[in-house]
């Protein structure tokens, strides 16, 4: 279970105040008491998806589908610096996942650690 703190929720709310889908997702995350996977399941069902409820790794799998976009240097740097709006806008525009699920994906990535999440795409030296 990925538990998001009230402070992290507040930071995302402030940063993504101009995105109605983000605010709706944040509200659901709060209603799920910060349980990111539970909130993502509820949001996925609202968007017409049918995630495997028994699969606690569903959110992680969704995030991995977005990894190539999230880990582009400019967006990766934004996330590392705690700036979420540019990544939110770009990822929502790509339609890799429904806009309502972009916020839980970004929260998941930040919670996992942006650099460790993006490490599989880093060049081998």
PDB file of C-alpha atoms in Angstrom:
ATOM      1  CA  UNK A   1       0.000   0.000   0.000  1.00  0.00           C
ATOM      2  CA  UNK A   2       1.263   3.447  -0.911  1.00  0.00           C
ATOM      3  CA  UNK A   3       0.243   5.907   1.779  1.00  0.00           C
ATOM      4  CA  UNK A   4       0.362   9.603   0.866  1.00  0.00           C
ATOM      5  CA  UNK A   5       0.738  12.103   3.692  1.00  0.00           C
ATOM      6  CA  UNK A   6      -1.609  15.055   4.189  1.00  0.00           C
ATOM      7  CA  UNK A   7       1.385  17.320   3.498  1.00  0.00           C
ATOM      8  CA  UNK A   8       2.023  15.677   0.139  1.00  0.00           C
ATOM      9  CA  UNK A   9      -1.669  15.949  -0.711  1.00  0.00           C
ATOM     10  CA  UNK A  10      -1.622  19.648   0.181  1.00  0.00           C
ATOM     11  CA  UNK A  11       1.467  20.212  -1.981  1.00  0.00           C
ATOM     12  CA  UNK A  12      -0.184  18.551  -4.977  1.00  0.00           C
ATOM     13  CA  UNK A  13      -3.412  20.497  -4.385  1.00  0.00           C
ATOM     14  CA  UNK A  14      -1.520  23.794  -4.402  1.00  0.00           C
ATOM     15  CA  UNK A  15       0.584  22.900  -7.416  1.00  0.00           C
ATOM     16  CA  UNK A  16      -2.296  21.493  -9.486  1.00  0.00           C
ATOM     17  CA  UNK A  17      -5.042  23.969  -8.523  1.00  0.00           C
ATOM     18  CA  UNK A  18      -5.686  24.807 -12.195  1.00  0.00           C
ATOM     19  CA  UNK A  19      -6.486  21.188 -13.136  1.00  0.00           C
ATOM     20  CA  UNK A  20     -10.060  20.086 -12.290  1.00  0.00           C
ATOM     21  CA  UNK A  21      -9.232  16.406 -12.877  1.00  0.00           C
ATOM     22  CA  UNK A  22      -6.310  16.679 -10.482  1.00  0.00           C
ATOM     23  CA  UNK A  23      -8.480  18.271  -7.810  1.00  0.00           C
ATOM     24  CA  UNK A  24     -11.111  15.541  -8.214  1.00  0.00           C
ATOM     25  CA  UNK A  25      -8.390  12.891  -7.879  1.00  0.00           C
ATOM     26  CA  UNK A  26      -6.937  14.603  -4.801  1.00  0.00           C
ATOM     27  CA  UNK A  27     -10.395  14.678  -3.209  1.00  0.00           C
ATOM     28  CA  UNK A  28     -10.732  10.927  -3.775  1.00  0.00           C
ATOM     29  CA  UNK A  29      -7.250  10.296  -2.354  1.00  0.00           C
ATOM     30  CA  UNK A  30      -8.263  12.210   0.773  1.00  0.00           C
ATOM     31  CA  UNK A  31     -11.507  10.235   1.036  1.00  0.00           C
ATOM     32  CA  UNK A  32      -9.406   7.058   0.875  1.00  0.00           C
ATOM     33  CA  UNK A  33      -7.315   8.447   3.751  1.00  0.00           C
ATOM     34  CA  UNK A  34      -4.211   8.748   1.596  1.00  0.00           C
ATOM     35  CA  UNK A  35      -4.297   5.163   0.287  1.00  0.00           C
ATOM     36  CA  UNK A  36      -3.140   5.791  -3.262  1.00  0.00           C
ATOM     37  CA  UNK A  37      -3.968   2.351  -4.672  1.00  0.00           C
ATOM     38  CA  UNK A  38      -7.524   2.410  -3.301  1.00  0.00           C
ATOM     39  CA  UNK A  39      -8.124   5.884  -4.687  1.00  0.00           C
ATOM     40  CA  UNK A  40      -6.665   4.925  -8.065  1.00  0.00           C
ATOM     41  CA  UNK A  41      -9.008   1.925  -8.269  1.00  0.00           C
ATOM     42  CA  UNK A  42     -12.053   4.122  -7.583  1.00  0.00           C
ATOM     43  CA  UNK A  43     -10.880   6.685 -10.134  1.00  0.00           C
ATOM     44  CA  UNK A  44     -10.136   4.010 -12.730  1.00  0.00           C
ATOM     45  CA  UNK A  45     -13.643   2.601 -12.393  1.00  0.00           C
ATOM     46  CA  UNK A  46     -15.045   6.130 -12.819  1.00  0.00           C
ATOM     47  CA  UNK A  47     -13.172   6.434 -16.123  1.00  0.00           C
ATOM     48  CA  UNK A  48     -14.626   3.180 -17.382  1.00  0.00           C
ATOM     49  CA  UNK A  49     -11.573   1.030 -16.782  1.00  0.00           C
ATOM     50  CA  UNK A  50     -11.856  -2.337 -15.096  1.00  0.00           C
ATOM     51  CA  UNK A  51      -8.648  -2.795 -13.122  1.00  0.00           C
ATOM     52  CA  UNK A  52      -7.962  -6.137 -11.528  1.00  0.00           C
ATOM     53  CA  UNK A  53      -9.051  -5.305  -7.976  1.00  0.00           C
ATOM     54  CA  UNK A  54      -6.921  -8.146  -6.579  1.00  0.00           C
ATOM     55  CA  UNK A  55      -3.813  -6.668  -8.185  1.00  0.00           C
ATOM     56  CA  UNK A  56      -2.252  -4.261  -5.704  1.00  0.00           C
ATOM     57  CA  UNK A  57       0.407  -3.522  -8.321  1.00  0.00           C
ATOM     58  CA  UNK A  58      -2.113  -2.026 -10.772  1.00  0.00           C
ATOM     59  CA  UNK A  59      -1.118   1.590 -10.085  1.00  0.00           C
ATOM     60  CA  UNK A  60       2.563   0.729 -10.430  1.00  0.00           C
ATOM     61  CA  UNK A  61       1.868  -0.916 -13.785  1.00  0.00           C
ATOM     62  CA  UNK A  62      -0.026   2.149 -14.966  1.00  0.00           C
ATOM     63  CA  UNK A  63       2.851   4.384 -13.876  1.00  0.00           C
ATOM     64  CA  UNK A  64       5.318   2.201 -15.794  1.00  0.00           C
ATOM     65  CA  UNK A  65       3.246   2.693 -18.954  1.00  0.00           C
ATOM     66  CA  UNK A  66       3.828   6.425 -18.510  1.00  0.00           C
ATOM     67  CA  UNK A  67       7.523   6.089 -17.618  1.00  0.00           C
ATOM     68  CA  UNK A  68       8.896   7.126 -21.018  1.00  0.00           C
ATOM     69  CA  UNK A  69       7.049  10.454 -20.754  1.00  0.00           C
ATOM     70  CA  UNK A  70       7.570  11.057 -17.039  1.00  0.00           C
ATOM     71  CA  UNK A  71      11.294  10.329 -17.247  1.00  0.00           C
ATOM     72  CA  UNK A  72      12.062  12.711 -20.103  1.00  0.00           C
ATOM     73  CA  UNK A  73      14.759  14.962 -18.698  1.00  0.00           C
ATOM     74  CA  UNK A  74      12.704  18.169 -18.485  1.00  0.00           C
ATOM     75  CA  UNK A  75       9.747  16.463 -16.754  1.00  0.00           C
ATOM     76  CA  UNK A  76      11.919  14.362 -14.496  1.00  0.00           C
ATOM     77  CA  UNK A  77      13.694  17.512 -13.308  1.00  0.00           C
ATOM     78  CA  UNK A  78      10.337  19.218 -12.669  1.00  0.00           C
ATOM     79  CA  UNK A  79       9.194  16.315 -10.490  1.00  0.00           C
ATOM     80  CA  UNK A  80      12.475  16.166  -8.592  1.00  0.00           C
ATOM     81  CA  UNK A  81      12.083  19.896  -7.869  1.00  0.00           C
ATOM     82  CA  UNK A  82       8.487  19.455  -6.681  1.00  0.00           C
ATOM     83  CA  UNK A  83       6.909  21.159  -9.692  1.00  0.00           C
ATOM     84  CA  UNK A  84       4.073  18.956 -10.907  1.00  0.00           C
ATOM     85  CA  UNK A  85       1.956  21.152 -13.208  1.00  0.00           C
ATOM     86  CA  UNK A  86       4.106  20.874 -16.386  1.00  0.00           C
ATOM     87  CA  UNK A  87       4.217  17.085 -16.101  1.00  0.00           C
ATOM     88  CA  UNK A  88       0.494  16.942 -15.325  1.00  0.00           C
ATOM     89  CA  UNK A  89      -0.392  18.943 -18.425  1.00  0.00           C
ATOM     90  CA  UNK A  90       1.922  17.018 -20.719  1.00  0.00           C
ATOM     91  CA  UNK A  91       0.997  13.564 -19.449  1.00  0.00           C
ATOM     92  CA  UNK A  92      -2.730  14.337 -19.639  1.00  0.00           C
ATOM     93  CA  UNK A  93      -2.236  15.542 -23.223  1.00  0.00           C
ATOM     94  CA  UNK A  94      -0.514  12.288 -24.236  1.00  0.00           C
ATOM     95  CA  UNK A  95      -3.591  10.292 -23.206  1.00  0.00           C
ATOM     96  CA  UNK A  96      -1.416   7.418 -22.000  1.00  0.00           C
ATOM     97  CA  UNK A  97      -3.787   7.266 -19.081  1.00  0.00           C
ATOM     98  CA  UNK A  98      -7.054   9.067 -18.332  1.00  0.00           C
ATOM     99  CA  UNK A  99      -6.563  12.600 -16.999  1.00  0.00           C
ATOM    100  CA  UNK A 100      -8.295  11.604 -13.759  1.00  0.00           C
ATOM    101  CA  UNK A 101      -5.503   9.078 -13.111  1.00  0.00           C
ATOM    102  CA  UNK A 102      -2.516  11.314 -13.868  1.00  0.00           C
ATOM    103  CA  UNK A 103      -2.388  12.727 -10.323  1.00  0.00           C
ATOM    104  CA  UNK A 104      -2.267   9.310  -8.599  1.00  0.00           C
ATOM    105  CA  UNK A 105       0.410   8.245 -11.090  1.00  0.00           C
ATOM    106  CA  UNK A 106       2.518  11.317 -10.323  1.00  0.00           C
ATOM    107  CA  UNK A 107       2.027  10.865  -6.572  1.00  0.00           C
ATOM    108  CA  UNK A 108       3.095   7.245  -6.930  1.00  0.00           C
ATOM    109  CA  UNK A 109       6.248   8.240  -8.832  1.00  0.00           C
ATOM    110  CA  UNK A 110       7.166  10.918  -6.291  1.00  0.00           C
ATOM    111  CA  UNK A 111       6.498   8.509  -3.415  1.00  0.00           C
ATOM    112  CA  UNK A 112       8.689   5.814  -5.027  1.00  0.00           C
ATOM    113  CA  UNK A 113      11.418   8.359  -5.707  1.00  0.00           C
ATOM    114  CA  UNK A 114      11.681   9.922  -9.155  1.00  0.00           C
ATOM    115  CA  UNK A 115      15.284   8.864  -9.730  1.00  0.00           C
ATOM    116  CA  UNK A 116      14.720   5.244  -8.725  1.00  0.00           C
ATOM    117  CA  UNK A 117      11.502   5.115 -10.797  1.00  0.00           C
ATOM    118  CA  UNK A 118      13.351   6.453 -13.850  1.00  0.00           C
ATOM    119  CA  UNK A 119      16.524   4.410 -13.310  1.00  0.00           C
ATOM    120  CA  UNK A 120      15.549   1.660 -15.813  1.00  0.00           C
ATOM    121  CA  UNK A 121      15.621   4.303 -18.566  1.00  0.00           C
ATOM    122  CA  UNK A 122      18.954   5.802 -17.535  1.00  0.00           C
ATOM    123  CA  UNK A 123      21.843   5.186 -19.935  1.00  0.00           C
ATOM    124  CA  UNK A 124      24.219   2.460 -18.835  1.00  0.00           C
ATOM    125  CA  UNK A 125      27.683   3.827 -18.161  1.00  0.00           C
TER     126      UNK A 125
END
